[in-house]
Coordinates of N, CA and C in Angstrom, one line a residue:
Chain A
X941 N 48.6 14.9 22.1 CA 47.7 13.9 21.7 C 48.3 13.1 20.5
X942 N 48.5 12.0 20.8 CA 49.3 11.1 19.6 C 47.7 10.6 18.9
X943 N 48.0 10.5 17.6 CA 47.2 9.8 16.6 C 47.0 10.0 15.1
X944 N 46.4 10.2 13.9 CA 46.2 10.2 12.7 C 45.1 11.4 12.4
X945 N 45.7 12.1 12.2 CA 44.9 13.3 11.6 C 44.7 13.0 9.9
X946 N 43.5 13.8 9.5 CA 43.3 13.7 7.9 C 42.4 14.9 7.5
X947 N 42.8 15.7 6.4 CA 42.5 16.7 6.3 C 42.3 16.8 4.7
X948 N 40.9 17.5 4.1 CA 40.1 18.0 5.0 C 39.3 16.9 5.4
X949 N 38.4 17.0 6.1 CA 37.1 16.3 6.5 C 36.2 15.9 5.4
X950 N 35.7 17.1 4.4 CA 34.8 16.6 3.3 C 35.7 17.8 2.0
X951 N 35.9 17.0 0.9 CA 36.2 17.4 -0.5 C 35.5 17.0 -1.9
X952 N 35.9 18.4 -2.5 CA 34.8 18.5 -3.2 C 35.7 18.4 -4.6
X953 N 35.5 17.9 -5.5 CA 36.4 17.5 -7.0 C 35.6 17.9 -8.0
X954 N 35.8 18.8 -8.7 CA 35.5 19.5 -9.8 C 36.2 18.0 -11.4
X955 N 34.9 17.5 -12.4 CA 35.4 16.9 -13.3 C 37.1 16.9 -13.9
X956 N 37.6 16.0 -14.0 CA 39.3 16.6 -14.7 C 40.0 17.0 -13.8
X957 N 39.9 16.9 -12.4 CA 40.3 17.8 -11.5 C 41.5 16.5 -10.7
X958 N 42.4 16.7 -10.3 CA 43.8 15.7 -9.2 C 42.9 17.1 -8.3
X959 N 42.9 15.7 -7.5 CA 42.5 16.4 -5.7 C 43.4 15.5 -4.6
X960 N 44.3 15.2 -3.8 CA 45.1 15.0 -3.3 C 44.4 15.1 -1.3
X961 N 44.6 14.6 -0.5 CA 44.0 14.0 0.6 C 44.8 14.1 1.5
X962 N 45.0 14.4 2.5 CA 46.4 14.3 3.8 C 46.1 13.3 4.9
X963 N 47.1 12.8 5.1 CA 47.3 12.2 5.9 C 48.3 12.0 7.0
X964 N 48.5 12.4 8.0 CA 49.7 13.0 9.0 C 49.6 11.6 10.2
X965 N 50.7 11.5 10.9 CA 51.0 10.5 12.1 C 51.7 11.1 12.7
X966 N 51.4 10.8 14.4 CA 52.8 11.2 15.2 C 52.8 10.0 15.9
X967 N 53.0 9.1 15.3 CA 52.2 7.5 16.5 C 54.1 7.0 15.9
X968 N 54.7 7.6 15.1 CA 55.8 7.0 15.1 C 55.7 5.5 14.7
X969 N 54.9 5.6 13.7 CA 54.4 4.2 13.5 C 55.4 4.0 12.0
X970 N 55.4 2.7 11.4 CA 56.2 2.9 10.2 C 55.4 2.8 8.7
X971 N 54.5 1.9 9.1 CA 54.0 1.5 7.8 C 52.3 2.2 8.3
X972 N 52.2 2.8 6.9 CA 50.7 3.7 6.6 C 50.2 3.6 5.6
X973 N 48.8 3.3 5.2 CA 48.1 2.7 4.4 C 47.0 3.6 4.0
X974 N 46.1 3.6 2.8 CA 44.8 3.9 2.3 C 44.0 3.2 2.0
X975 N 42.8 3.3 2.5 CA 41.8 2.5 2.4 C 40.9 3.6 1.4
X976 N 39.6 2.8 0.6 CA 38.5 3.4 0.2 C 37.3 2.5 1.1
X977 N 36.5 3.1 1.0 CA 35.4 2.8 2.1 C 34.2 3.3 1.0
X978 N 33.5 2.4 0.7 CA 31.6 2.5 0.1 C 30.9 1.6 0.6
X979 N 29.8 2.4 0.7 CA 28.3 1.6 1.1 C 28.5 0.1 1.1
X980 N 28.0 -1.3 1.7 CA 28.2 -2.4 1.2 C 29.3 -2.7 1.0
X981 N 30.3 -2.3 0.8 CA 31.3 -3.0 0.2 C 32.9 -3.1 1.2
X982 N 32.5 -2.6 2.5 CA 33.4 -2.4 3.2 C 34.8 -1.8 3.0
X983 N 36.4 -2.0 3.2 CA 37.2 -1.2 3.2 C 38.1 -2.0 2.2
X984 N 38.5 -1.5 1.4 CA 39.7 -2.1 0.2 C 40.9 -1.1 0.0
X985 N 41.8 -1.8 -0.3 CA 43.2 -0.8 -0.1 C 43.7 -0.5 -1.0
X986 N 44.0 0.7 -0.9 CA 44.1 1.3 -2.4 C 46.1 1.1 -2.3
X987 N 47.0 1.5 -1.4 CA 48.1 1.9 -1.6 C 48.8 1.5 0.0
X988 N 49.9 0.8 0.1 CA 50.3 1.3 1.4 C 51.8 1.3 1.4
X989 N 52.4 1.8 2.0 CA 53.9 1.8 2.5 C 54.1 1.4 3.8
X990 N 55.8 0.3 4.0 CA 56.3 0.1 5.4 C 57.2 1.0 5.6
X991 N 57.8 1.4 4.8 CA 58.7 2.4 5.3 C 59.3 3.8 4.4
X992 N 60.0 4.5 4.8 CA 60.1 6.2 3.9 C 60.2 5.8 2.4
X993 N 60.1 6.5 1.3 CA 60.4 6.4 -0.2 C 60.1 5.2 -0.5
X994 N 58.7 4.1 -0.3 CA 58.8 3.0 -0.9 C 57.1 2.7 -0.6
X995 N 56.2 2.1 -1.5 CA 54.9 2.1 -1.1 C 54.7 1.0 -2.2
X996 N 53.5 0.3 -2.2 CA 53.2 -0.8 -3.2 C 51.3 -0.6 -2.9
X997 N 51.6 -1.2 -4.5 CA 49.8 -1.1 -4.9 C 48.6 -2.2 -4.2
X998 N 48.1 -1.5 -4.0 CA 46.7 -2.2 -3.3 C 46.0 -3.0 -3.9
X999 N 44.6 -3.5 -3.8 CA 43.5 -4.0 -4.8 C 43.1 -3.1 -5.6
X1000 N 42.9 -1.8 -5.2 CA 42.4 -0.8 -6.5 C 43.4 0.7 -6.4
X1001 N 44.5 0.4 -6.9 CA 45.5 1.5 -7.1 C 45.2 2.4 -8.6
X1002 N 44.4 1.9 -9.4 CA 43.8 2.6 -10.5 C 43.5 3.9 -10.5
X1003 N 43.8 5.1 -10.8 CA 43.8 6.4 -10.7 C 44.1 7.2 -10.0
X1004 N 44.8 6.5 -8.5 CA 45.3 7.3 -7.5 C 47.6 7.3 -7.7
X1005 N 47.6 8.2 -6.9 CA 49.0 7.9 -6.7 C 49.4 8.5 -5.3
X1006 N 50.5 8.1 -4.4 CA 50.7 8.3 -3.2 C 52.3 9.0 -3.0
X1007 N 52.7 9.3 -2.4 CA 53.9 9.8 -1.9 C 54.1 9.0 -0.7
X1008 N 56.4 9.2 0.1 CA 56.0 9.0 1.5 C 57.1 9.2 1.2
X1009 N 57.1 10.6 1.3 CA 59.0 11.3 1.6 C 59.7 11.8 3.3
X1010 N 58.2 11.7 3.9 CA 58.6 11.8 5.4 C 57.4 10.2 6.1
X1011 N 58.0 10.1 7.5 CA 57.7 8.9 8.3 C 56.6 9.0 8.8
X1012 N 56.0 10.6 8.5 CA 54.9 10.5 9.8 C 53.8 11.0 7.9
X1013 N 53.9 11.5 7.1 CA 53.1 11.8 6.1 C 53.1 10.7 5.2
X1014 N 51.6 10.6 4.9 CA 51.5 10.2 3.3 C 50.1 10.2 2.4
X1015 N 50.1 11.5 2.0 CA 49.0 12.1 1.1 C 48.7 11.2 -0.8
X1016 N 47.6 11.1 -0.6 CA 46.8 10.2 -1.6 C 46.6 11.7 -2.3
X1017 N 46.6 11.1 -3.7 CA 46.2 12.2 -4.8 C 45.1 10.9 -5.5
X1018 N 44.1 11.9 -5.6 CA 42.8 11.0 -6.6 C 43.1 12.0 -7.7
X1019 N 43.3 11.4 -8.8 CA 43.5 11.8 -10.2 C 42.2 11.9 -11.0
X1020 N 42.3 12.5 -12.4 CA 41.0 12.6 -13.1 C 41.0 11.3 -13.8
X1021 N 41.8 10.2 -13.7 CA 41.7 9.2 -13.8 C 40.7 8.0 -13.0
X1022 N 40.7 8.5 -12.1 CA 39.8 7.9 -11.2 C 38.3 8.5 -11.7
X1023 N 37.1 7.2 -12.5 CA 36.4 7.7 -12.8 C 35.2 7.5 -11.5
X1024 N 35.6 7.2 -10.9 CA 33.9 7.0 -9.6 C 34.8 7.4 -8.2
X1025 N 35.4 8.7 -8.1 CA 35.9 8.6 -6.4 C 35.5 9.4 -5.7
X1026 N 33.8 9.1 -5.6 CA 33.2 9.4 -4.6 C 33.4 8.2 -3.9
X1027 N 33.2 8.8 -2.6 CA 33.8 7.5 -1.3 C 34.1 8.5 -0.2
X1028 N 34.2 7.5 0.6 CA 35.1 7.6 1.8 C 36.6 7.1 2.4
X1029 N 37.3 8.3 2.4 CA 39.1 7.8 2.6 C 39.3 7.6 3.6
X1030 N 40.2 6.5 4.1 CA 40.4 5.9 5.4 C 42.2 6.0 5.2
X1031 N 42.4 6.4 5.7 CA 44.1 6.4 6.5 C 44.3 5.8 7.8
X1032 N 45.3 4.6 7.7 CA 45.3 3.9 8.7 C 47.5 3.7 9.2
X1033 N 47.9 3.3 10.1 CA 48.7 3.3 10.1 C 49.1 1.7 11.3
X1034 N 50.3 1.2 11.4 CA 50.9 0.4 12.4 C 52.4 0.3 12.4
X1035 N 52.8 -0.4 13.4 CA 53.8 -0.3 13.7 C 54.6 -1.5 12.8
X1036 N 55.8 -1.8 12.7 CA 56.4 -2.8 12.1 C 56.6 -3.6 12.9
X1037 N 56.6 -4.0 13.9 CA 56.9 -5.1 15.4 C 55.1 -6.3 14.9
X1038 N 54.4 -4.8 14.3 CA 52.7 -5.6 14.5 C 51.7 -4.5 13.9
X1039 N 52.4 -5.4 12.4 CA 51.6 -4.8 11.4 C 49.9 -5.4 11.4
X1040 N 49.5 -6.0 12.0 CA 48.5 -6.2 11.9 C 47.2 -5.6 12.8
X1041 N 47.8 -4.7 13.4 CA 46.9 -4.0 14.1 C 47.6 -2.8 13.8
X1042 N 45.8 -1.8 12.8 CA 46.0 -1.2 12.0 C 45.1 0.3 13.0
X1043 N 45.9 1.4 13.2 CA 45.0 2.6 14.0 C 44.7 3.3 12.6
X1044 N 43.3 3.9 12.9 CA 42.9 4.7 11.7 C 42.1 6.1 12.0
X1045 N 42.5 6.8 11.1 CA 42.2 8.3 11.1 C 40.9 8.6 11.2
X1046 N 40.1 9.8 11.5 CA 38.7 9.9 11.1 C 38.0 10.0 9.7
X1047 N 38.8 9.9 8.7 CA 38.6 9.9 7.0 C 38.1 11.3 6.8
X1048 N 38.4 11.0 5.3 CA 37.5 12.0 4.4 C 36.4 11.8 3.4
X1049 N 35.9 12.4 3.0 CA 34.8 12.2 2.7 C 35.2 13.1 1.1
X1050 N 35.0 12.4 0.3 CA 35.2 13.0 -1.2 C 33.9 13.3 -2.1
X1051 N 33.5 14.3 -2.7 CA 32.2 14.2 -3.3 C 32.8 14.7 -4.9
X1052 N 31.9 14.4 -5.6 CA 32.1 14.7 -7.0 C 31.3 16.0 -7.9
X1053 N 31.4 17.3 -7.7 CA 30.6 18.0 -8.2 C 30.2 18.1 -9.5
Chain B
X1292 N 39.6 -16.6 -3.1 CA 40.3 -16.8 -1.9 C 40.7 -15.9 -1.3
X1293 N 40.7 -14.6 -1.9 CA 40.9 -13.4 -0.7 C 39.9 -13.0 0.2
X1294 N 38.7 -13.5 -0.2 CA 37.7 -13.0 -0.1 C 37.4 -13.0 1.9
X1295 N 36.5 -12.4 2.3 CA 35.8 -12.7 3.9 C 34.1 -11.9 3.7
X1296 N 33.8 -13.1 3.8 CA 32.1 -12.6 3.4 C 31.5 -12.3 5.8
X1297 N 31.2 -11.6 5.0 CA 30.4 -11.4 6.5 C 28.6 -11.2 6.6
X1298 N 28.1 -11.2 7.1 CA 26.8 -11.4 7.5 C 26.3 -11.3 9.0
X1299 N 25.0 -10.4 9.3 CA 24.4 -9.9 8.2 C 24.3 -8.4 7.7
X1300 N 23.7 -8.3 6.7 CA 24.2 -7.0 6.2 C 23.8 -5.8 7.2
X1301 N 22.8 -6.2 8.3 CA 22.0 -5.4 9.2 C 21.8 -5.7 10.1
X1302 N 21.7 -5.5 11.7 CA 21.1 -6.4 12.8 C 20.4 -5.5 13.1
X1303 N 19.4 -5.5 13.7 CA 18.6 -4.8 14.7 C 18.2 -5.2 16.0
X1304 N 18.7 -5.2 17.4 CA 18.8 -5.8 18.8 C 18.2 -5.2 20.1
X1305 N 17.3 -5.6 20.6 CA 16.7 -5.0 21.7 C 17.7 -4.6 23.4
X1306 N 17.7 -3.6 23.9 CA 18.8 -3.6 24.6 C 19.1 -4.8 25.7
X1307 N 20.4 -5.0 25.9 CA 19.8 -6.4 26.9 C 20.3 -7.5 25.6
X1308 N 19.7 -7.7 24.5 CA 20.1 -8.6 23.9 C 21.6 -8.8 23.3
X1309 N 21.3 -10.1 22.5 CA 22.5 -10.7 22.0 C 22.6 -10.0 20.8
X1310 N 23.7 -9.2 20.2 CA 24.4 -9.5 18.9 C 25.3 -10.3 18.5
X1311 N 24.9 -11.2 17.1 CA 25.8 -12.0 16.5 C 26.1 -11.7 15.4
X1312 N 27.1 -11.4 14.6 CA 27.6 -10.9 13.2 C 28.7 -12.7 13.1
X1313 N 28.6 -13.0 12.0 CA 28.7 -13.8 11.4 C 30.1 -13.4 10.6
X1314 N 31.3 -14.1 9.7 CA 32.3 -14.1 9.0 C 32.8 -15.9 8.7
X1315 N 33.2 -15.8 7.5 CA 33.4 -17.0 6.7 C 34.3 -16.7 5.8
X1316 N 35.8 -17.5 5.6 CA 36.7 -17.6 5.0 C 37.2 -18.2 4.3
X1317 N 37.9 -18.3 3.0 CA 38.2 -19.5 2.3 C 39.9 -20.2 2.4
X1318 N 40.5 -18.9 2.4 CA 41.7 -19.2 2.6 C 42.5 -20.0 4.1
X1319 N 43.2 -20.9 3.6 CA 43.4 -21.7 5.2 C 44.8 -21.0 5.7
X1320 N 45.5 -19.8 4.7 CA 46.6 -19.3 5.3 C 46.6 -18.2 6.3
X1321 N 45.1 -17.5 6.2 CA 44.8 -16.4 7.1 C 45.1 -17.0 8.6
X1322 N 45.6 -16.4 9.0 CA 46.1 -16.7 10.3 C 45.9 -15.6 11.7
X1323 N 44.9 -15.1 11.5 CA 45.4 -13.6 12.4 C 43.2 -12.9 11.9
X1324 N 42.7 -12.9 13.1 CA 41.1 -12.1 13.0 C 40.7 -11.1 13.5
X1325 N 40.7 -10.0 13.2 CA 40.3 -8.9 14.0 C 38.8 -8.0 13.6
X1326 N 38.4 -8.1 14.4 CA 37.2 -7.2 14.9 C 37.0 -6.0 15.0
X1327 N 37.2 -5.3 14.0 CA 36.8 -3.2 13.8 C 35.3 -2.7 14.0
X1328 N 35.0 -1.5 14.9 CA 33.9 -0.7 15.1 C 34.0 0.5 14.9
X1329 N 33.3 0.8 13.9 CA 33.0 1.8 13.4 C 31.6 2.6 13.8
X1330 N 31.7 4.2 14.2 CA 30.9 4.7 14.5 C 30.6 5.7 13.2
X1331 N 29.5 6.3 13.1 CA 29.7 7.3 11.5 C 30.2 8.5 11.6
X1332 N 30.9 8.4 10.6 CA 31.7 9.7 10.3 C 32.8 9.7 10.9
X1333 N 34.0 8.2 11.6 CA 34.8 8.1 12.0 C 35.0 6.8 11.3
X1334 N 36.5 7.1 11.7 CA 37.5 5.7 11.1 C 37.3 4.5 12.2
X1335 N 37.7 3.3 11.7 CA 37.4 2.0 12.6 C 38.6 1.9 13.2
X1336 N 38.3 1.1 14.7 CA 39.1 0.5 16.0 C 38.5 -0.6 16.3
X1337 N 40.0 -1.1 16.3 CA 40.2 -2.2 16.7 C 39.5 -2.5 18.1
X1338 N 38.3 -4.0 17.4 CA 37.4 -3.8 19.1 C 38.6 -5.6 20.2
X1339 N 38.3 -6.5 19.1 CA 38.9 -7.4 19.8 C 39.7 -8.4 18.7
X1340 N 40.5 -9.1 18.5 CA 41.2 -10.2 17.8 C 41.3 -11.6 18.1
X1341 N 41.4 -12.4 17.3 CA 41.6 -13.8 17.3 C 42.6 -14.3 16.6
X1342 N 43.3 -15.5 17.5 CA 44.4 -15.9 16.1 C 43.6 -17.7 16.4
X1343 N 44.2 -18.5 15.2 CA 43.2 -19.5 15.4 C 43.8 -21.0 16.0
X1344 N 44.8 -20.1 16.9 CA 45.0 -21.7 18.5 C 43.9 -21.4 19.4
X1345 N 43.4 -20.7 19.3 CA 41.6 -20.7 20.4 C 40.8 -20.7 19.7
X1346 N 39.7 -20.9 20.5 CA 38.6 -21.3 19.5 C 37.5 -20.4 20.3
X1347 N 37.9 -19.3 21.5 CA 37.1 -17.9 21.9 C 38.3 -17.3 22.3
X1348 N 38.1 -15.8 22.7 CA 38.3 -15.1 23.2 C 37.3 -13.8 23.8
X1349 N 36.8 -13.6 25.0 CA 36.0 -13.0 25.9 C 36.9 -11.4 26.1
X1350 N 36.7 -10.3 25.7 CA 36.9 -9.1 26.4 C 35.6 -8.6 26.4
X1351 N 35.2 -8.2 28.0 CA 34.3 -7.3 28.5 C 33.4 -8.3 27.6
X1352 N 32.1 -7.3 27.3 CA 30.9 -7.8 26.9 C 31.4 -8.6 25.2
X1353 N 32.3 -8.4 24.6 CA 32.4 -8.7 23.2 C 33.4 -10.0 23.3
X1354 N 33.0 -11.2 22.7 CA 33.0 -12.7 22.5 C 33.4 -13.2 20.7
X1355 N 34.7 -13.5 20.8 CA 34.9 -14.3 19.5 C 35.0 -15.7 19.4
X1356 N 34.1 -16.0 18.7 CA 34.3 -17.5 18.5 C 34.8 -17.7 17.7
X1357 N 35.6 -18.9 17.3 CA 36.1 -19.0 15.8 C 36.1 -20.6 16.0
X1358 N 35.9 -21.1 14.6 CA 35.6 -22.5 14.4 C 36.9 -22.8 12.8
X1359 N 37.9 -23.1 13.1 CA 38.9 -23.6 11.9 C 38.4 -24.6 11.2
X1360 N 37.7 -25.4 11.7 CA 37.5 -26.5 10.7 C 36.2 -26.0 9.3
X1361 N 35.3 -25.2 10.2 CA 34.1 -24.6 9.3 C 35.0 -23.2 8.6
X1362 N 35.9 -23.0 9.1 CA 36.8 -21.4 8.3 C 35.4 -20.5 9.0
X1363 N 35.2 -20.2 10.3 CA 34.2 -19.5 10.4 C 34.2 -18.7 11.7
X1364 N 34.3 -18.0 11.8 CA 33.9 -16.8 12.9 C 33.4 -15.8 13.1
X1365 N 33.0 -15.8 14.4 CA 31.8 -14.8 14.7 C 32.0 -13.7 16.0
X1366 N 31.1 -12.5 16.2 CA 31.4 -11.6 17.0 C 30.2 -12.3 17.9
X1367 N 30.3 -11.8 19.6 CA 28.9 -11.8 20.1 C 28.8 -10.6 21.2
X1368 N 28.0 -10.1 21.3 CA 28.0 -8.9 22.1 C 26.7 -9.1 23.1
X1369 N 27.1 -9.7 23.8 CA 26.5 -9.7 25.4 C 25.7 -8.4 25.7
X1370 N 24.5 -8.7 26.6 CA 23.9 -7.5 26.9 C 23.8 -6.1 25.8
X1371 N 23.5 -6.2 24.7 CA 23.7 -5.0 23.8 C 23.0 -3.6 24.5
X1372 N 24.1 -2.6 24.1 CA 23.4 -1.7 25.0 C 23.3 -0.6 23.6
X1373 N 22.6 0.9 23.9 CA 22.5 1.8 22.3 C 23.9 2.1 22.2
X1374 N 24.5 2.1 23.1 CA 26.4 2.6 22.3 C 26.9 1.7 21.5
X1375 N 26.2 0.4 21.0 CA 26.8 -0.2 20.6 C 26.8 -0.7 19.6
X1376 N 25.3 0.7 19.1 CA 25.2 1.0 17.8 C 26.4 1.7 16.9
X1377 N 26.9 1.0 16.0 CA 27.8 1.3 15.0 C 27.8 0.0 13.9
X1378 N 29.3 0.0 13.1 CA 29.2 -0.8 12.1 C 30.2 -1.7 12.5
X1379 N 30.1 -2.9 12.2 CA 31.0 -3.5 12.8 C 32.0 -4.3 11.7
X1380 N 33.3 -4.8 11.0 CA 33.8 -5.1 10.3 C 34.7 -6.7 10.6
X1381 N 34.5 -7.4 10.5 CA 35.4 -8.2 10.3 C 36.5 -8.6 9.1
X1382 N 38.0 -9.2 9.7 CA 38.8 -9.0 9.1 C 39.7 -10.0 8.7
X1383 N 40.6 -9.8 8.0 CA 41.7 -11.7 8.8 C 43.0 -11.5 7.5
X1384 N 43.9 -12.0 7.9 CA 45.2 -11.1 7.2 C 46.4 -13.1 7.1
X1385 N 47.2 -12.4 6.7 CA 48.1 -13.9 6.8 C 49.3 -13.0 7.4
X1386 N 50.0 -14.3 7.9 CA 51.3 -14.3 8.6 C 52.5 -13.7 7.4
X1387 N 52.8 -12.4 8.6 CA 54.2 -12.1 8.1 C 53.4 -10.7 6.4
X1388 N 52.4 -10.5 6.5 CA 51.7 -9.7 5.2 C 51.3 -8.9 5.9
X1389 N 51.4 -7.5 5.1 CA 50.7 -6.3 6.2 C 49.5 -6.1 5.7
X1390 N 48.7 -6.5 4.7 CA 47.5 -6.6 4.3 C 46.4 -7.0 5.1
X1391 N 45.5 -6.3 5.9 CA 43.9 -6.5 6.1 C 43.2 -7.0 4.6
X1392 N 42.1 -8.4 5.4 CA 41.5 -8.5 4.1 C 39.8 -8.1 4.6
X1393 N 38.9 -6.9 4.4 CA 37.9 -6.7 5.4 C 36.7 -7.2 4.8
X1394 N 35.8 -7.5 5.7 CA 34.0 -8.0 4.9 C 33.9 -7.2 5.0
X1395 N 32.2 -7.2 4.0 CA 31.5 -5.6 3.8 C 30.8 -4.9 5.2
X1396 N 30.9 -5.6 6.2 CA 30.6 -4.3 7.2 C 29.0 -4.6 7.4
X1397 N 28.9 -4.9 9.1 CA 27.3 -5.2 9.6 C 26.9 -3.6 10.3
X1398 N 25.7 -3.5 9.9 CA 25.5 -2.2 10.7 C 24.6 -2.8 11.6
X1399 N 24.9 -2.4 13.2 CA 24.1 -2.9 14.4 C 23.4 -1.8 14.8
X1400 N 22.2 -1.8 15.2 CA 21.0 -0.9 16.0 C 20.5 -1.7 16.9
X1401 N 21.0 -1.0 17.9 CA 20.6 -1.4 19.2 C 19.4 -0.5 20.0
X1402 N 17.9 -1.3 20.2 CA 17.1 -0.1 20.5 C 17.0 0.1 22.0
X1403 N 16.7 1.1 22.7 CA 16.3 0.7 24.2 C 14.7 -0.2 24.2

């Protein structure tokens, strides 16, 4: 089954705490993105990369930071810098032929204890 | 000018009926519209797209209009049936950028 897995499904962040998010592809796609997702406010992008070792900042790259040392991974870390990241994480990915049609994962769900 | 306001923030449609979700844009470089549905507790797919040399495009029951001169497009869903309750997003990006720019997302309920 080709597509975007994201793991876990719901995470829980202890104050002061880097909690980090997965994101996996087998769609052989190049470029993979993160979205935040809240109530009202639809999907804003936090981070994305077109291709291996190289990623650029989104609209709200503020407390997060990303990797992408392999083609098919790229895990978001929510830092203790991030002061409100309760939300919903969206990982999305496309190809480079047609980047504009974006396949997305089932997210995660982050809560703040 | 990044902006894509969408409307309305809620529908509620009797089955059989019409849904219309609404989108409005400022930027005249966006070039490229797509259409995401979202069900809960799942990521969005891609339902249908527009680029703006037509002014519709018809797959199955779901209808895009788009009007360039008003910067304005809209979804329409023919016969709404309860599956077609989810959220629905509109989107619109520029040529040659891999950036989605999304509105905040209409939630549709479709009753029998």
């Amino acid at each position: 089954d080709g597509g975007i897995t994201q793991s876990p499904k719901y995470l829980f962040r202890k104050e002061g705490q880097n909690v980090t998010l997965s994101c996996e592809q087998n769609l052989n796609h190049d470029a993979m993105y993160w979205y935040r997702q809240d109530p009202g406010q639809g999907l804003r992008l936090i981070y994305y990369s077109q291709i291996v070792n190289d990623f650029q900042k989104g609209d709200i790259a503020e407390g997060y930071s990303v990797s992408r040392e392999k083609k098919e991974s790229f895990p978001l870390t929510v830092t203790s810098a991030q002061k409100n990241p309760t939300a919903f994480y969206l990982c999305a990915s496309s190809i480079s032929q047609d980047p504009e049609t974006q396949y997305f994962g089932p997210g995660t769900r982050l809560l703040v204890l | 000018q990044q902006q894509v306001k969408q409307s309305p923030q809620s529908l509620i449609v009797q089955k059989g009926g019409i849904s219309i979700i609404n989108c409005a844009y400022e930027n005249t470089a966006f070039d490229y519209f797509p259409w995401y549905q979202q069900f809960p507790g799942k990521g969005p797919a891609l339902l249908i797209a527009i680029r703006p040399d037509v002014s519709e495009k018809k797959e199955g029951r779901f209808t895009i209009s788009f009007n360039k001169s008003a910067k304005q497009f809209s979804l329409h869903i023919m016969d709404s049936q309860p599956g077609d309750s989810a959220t629905y997003f509109c989107a619109a990006s520029m040529e040659n950028t891999d950036k989605l720019i999304f509105g905040t997302g209409t939630r549709l309920q479709v009753f029998p």
